[in-house]
């Protein structure tokens, strides 16, 4: 199935469901919806522009001018699909449960920060170890060498062999 035959109807359905439920059954608070869903709509628009093939009309037939980009690629494209899916998944609970359900959007950045914290602290401690080693080099010379370096200097005539 093509991009628009799945993505656009799902988006339209979730957004219409939200608007109908929030305007007919509950309060008319639409500001969080208006602020939090434009990134997903912008990504859908970008996918529409880059994912569709472009044809050029010739005298006899249509000729493919530009093939559409692969929308199942890893990395940024995959992350942008996650943003679209997360927007759909937050729109329905926000329609049923109220404005506080928009706080579900904060789950992903908080989880990402929680996952990145050990990486950041590990890199920070690694950099502090590098600066401590740099301070020793200028002071002692021989004390700053590792055992392997000292052994290599002691046996200076031998050359390094690959194993």
PDB file of C-alpha atoms in Angstrom, residues 64-163:
ATOM      1  CA  UNK A  64      10.100   8.352 -13.983  1.00  0.00           C
ATOM      2  CA  UNK A  65      11.910  11.562 -13.154  1.00  0.00           C
ATOM      3  CA  UNK A  66      12.728  10.921  -9.483  1.00  0.00           C
ATOM      4  CA  UNK A  67      12.133   7.799  -7.460  1.00  0.00           C
ATOM      5  CA  UNK A  68      10.762   8.342  -3.995  1.00  0.00           C
ATOM      6  CA  UNK A  69      13.051   8.055  -0.983  1.00  0.00           C
ATOM      7  CA  UNK A  70      12.986   4.886   1.102  1.00  0.00           C
ATOM      8  CA  UNK A  71      10.842   5.602   4.140  1.00  0.00           C
ATOM      9  CA  UNK A  72      11.887   2.455   5.978  1.00  0.00           C
ATOM     10  CA  UNK A  73      15.517   3.531   6.410  1.00  0.00           C
ATOM     11  CA  UNK A  74      17.291   3.386   9.744  1.00  0.00           C
ATOM     12  CA  UNK A  75      18.381   6.380  11.770  1.00  0.00           C
ATOM     13  CA  UNK A  76      16.620   9.709  11.411  1.00  0.00           C
ATOM     14  CA  UNK A  77      13.805   8.354   9.245  1.00  0.00           C
ATOM     15  CA  UNK A  78      13.046   5.658  11.795  1.00  0.00           C
ATOM     16  CA  UNK A  79      13.085   8.226  14.594  1.00  0.00           C
ATOM     17  CA  UNK A  80      10.680  10.480  12.669  1.00  0.00           C
ATOM     18  CA  UNK A  81       8.265   7.563  12.210  1.00  0.00           C
ATOM     19  CA  UNK A  82       8.413   7.128  15.986  1.00  0.00           C
ATOM     20  CA  UNK A  83       7.420  10.779  16.419  1.00  0.00           C
ATOM     21  CA  UNK A  84       4.423  10.273  14.116  1.00  0.00           C
ATOM     22  CA  UNK A  85       3.338   7.061  15.877  1.00  0.00           C
ATOM     23  CA  UNK A  86       3.806   8.600  19.317  1.00  0.00           C
ATOM     24  CA  UNK A  87       1.656  11.573  18.271  1.00  0.00           C
ATOM     25  CA  UNK A  88      -1.136   9.268  17.133  1.00  0.00           C
ATOM     26  CA  UNK A  89      -0.803   7.234  20.323  1.00  0.00           C
ATOM     27  CA  UNK A  90      -1.032  10.336  22.518  1.00  0.00           C
ATOM     28  CA  UNK A  91      -3.920  11.941  20.667  1.00  0.00           C
ATOM     29  CA  UNK A  92      -6.418   9.175  21.473  1.00  0.00           C
ATOM     30  CA  UNK A  93      -5.725   9.029  25.259  1.00  0.00           C
ATOM     31  CA  UNK A  94      -5.772  12.833  25.391  1.00  0.00           C
ATOM     32  CA  UNK A  95      -9.209  12.786  23.807  1.00  0.00           C
ATOM     33  CA  UNK A  96     -10.545  10.267  26.314  1.00  0.00           C
ATOM     34  CA  UNK A  97      -8.639  11.157  29.487  1.00  0.00           C
ATOM     35  CA  UNK A  98      -8.227  14.908  29.222  1.00  0.00           C
ATOM     36  CA  UNK A  99      -5.506  17.502  28.912  1.00  0.00           C
ATOM     37  CA  UNK A 100      -3.211  15.884  31.496  1.00  0.00           C
ATOM     38  CA  UNK A 101      -2.663  12.957  29.091  1.00  0.00           C
ATOM     39  CA  UNK A 102      -0.541  15.276  26.936  1.00  0.00           C
ATOM     40  CA  UNK A 103       2.174  14.756  29.556  1.00  0.00           C
ATOM     41  CA  UNK A 104       2.713  11.366  27.909  1.00  0.00           C
ATOM     42  CA  UNK A 105       4.760  13.269  25.337  1.00  0.00           C
ATOM     43  CA  UNK A 106       7.376  13.805  28.072  1.00  0.00           C
ATOM     44  CA  UNK A 107       7.939  10.047  28.477  1.00  0.00           C
ATOM     45  CA  UNK A 108      10.225   9.706  25.452  1.00  0.00           C
ATOM     46  CA  UNK A 109      12.600  12.608  26.234  1.00  0.00           C
ATOM     47  CA  UNK A 110      12.782  11.547  29.890  1.00  0.00           C
ATOM     48  CA  UNK A 111      13.515   7.938  28.927  1.00  0.00           C
ATOM     49  CA  UNK A 112      16.164   9.104  26.440  1.00  0.00           C
ATOM     50  CA  UNK A 113      17.810  11.242  29.122  1.00  0.00           C
ATOM     51  CA  UNK A 114      17.743   8.298  31.525  1.00  0.00           C
ATOM     52  CA  UNK A 115      19.450   6.102  28.917  1.00  0.00           C
ATOM     53  CA  UNK A 116      22.002   8.783  28.022  1.00  0.00           C
ATOM     54  CA  UNK A 117      23.016   9.539  31.619  1.00  0.00           C
ATOM     55  CA  UNK A 118      25.363   6.520  32.033  1.00  0.00           C
ATOM     56  CA  UNK A 119      26.962   7.309  28.684  1.00  0.00           C
ATOM     57  CA  UNK A 120      27.501  10.925  29.658  1.00  0.00           C
ATOM     58  CA  UNK A 121      28.905  10.095  33.091  1.00  0.00           C
ATOM     59  CA  UNK A 122      31.167   7.399  31.615  1.00  0.00           C
ATOM     60  CA  UNK A 123      32.512   9.785  28.991  1.00  0.00           C
ATOM     61  CA  UNK A 124      33.006  12.471  31.609  1.00  0.00           C
ATOM     62  CA  UNK A 125      35.024  10.166  33.842  1.00  0.00           C
ATOM     63  CA  UNK A 126      37.045   9.045  30.815  1.00  0.00           C
ATOM     64  CA  UNK A 127      37.878  12.623  29.947  1.00  0.00           C
ATOM     65  CA  UNK A 128      38.872  13.374  33.524  1.00  0.00           C
ATOM     66  CA  UNK A 129      41.267  10.415  33.415  1.00  0.00           C
ATOM     67  CA  UNK A 130      42.852  11.793  30.268  1.00  0.00           C
ATOM     68  CA  UNK A 131      43.468  15.159  31.884  1.00  0.00           C
ATOM     69  CA  UNK A 132      44.987  13.515  34.968  1.00  0.00           C
ATOM     70  CA  UNK A 133      47.389  11.570  32.752  1.00  0.00           C
ATOM     71  CA  UNK A 134      48.388  14.718  30.909  1.00  0.00           C
ATOM     72  CA  UNK A 135      49.430  16.383  34.150  1.00  0.00           C
ATOM     73  CA  UNK A 136      51.803  13.544  35.066  1.00  0.00           C
ATOM     74  CA  UNK A 137      53.680  13.514  31.776  1.00  0.00           C
ATOM     75  CA  UNK A 138      55.384  16.825  32.254  1.00  0.00           C
ATOM     76  CA  UNK A 139      56.482  16.091  35.827  1.00  0.00           C
ATOM     77  CA  UNK A 140      58.192  12.723  35.859  1.00  0.00           C
ATOM     78  CA  UNK A 141      58.780  11.296  32.419  1.00  0.00           C
ATOM     79  CA  UNK A 142      59.560   7.712  33.453  1.00  0.00           C
ATOM     80  CA  UNK A 143      56.740   7.591  36.000  1.00  0.00           C
ATOM     81  CA  UNK A 144      54.224   8.556  33.334  1.00  0.00           C
ATOM     82  CA  UNK A 145      55.144   5.587  31.137  1.00  0.00           C
ATOM     83  CA  UNK A 146      53.111   2.441  31.200  1.00  0.00           C
ATOM     84  CA  UNK A 147      54.744  -0.910  31.791  1.00  0.00           C
ATOM     85  CA  UNK A 148      54.415  -1.736  28.120  1.00  0.00           C
ATOM     86  CA  UNK A 149      56.117   1.506  27.065  1.00  0.00           C
ATOM     87  CA  UNK A 150      58.974   0.971  29.536  1.00  0.00           C
ATOM     88  CA  UNK A 151      59.456  -2.592  28.308  1.00  0.00           C
ATOM     89  CA  UNK A 152      59.432  -1.400  24.712  1.00  0.00           C
ATOM     90  CA  UNK A 153      62.116   1.193  25.452  1.00  0.00           C
ATOM     91  CA  UNK A 154      64.213  -1.375  27.331  1.00  0.00           C
ATOM     92  CA  UNK A 155      64.095  -3.728  24.333  1.00  0.00           C
ATOM     93  CA  UNK A 156      64.429  -0.923  21.787  1.00  0.00           C
ATOM     94  CA  UNK A 157      66.256  -3.055  19.230  1.00  0.00           C
ATOM     95  CA  UNK A 158      63.309  -5.421  18.828  1.00  0.00           C
ATOM     96  CA  UNK A 159      60.605  -4.504  16.373  1.00  0.00           C
ATOM     97  CA  UNK A 160      56.899  -4.948  16.970  1.00  0.00           C
ATOM     98  CA  UNK A 161      55.445  -8.085  15.411  1.00  0.00           C
ATOM     99  CA  UNK A 162      51.855  -8.693  14.356  1.00  0.00           C
ATOM    100  CA  UNK A 163      50.196 -11.765  15.745  1.00  0.00           C
TER     101      UNK A 163
END
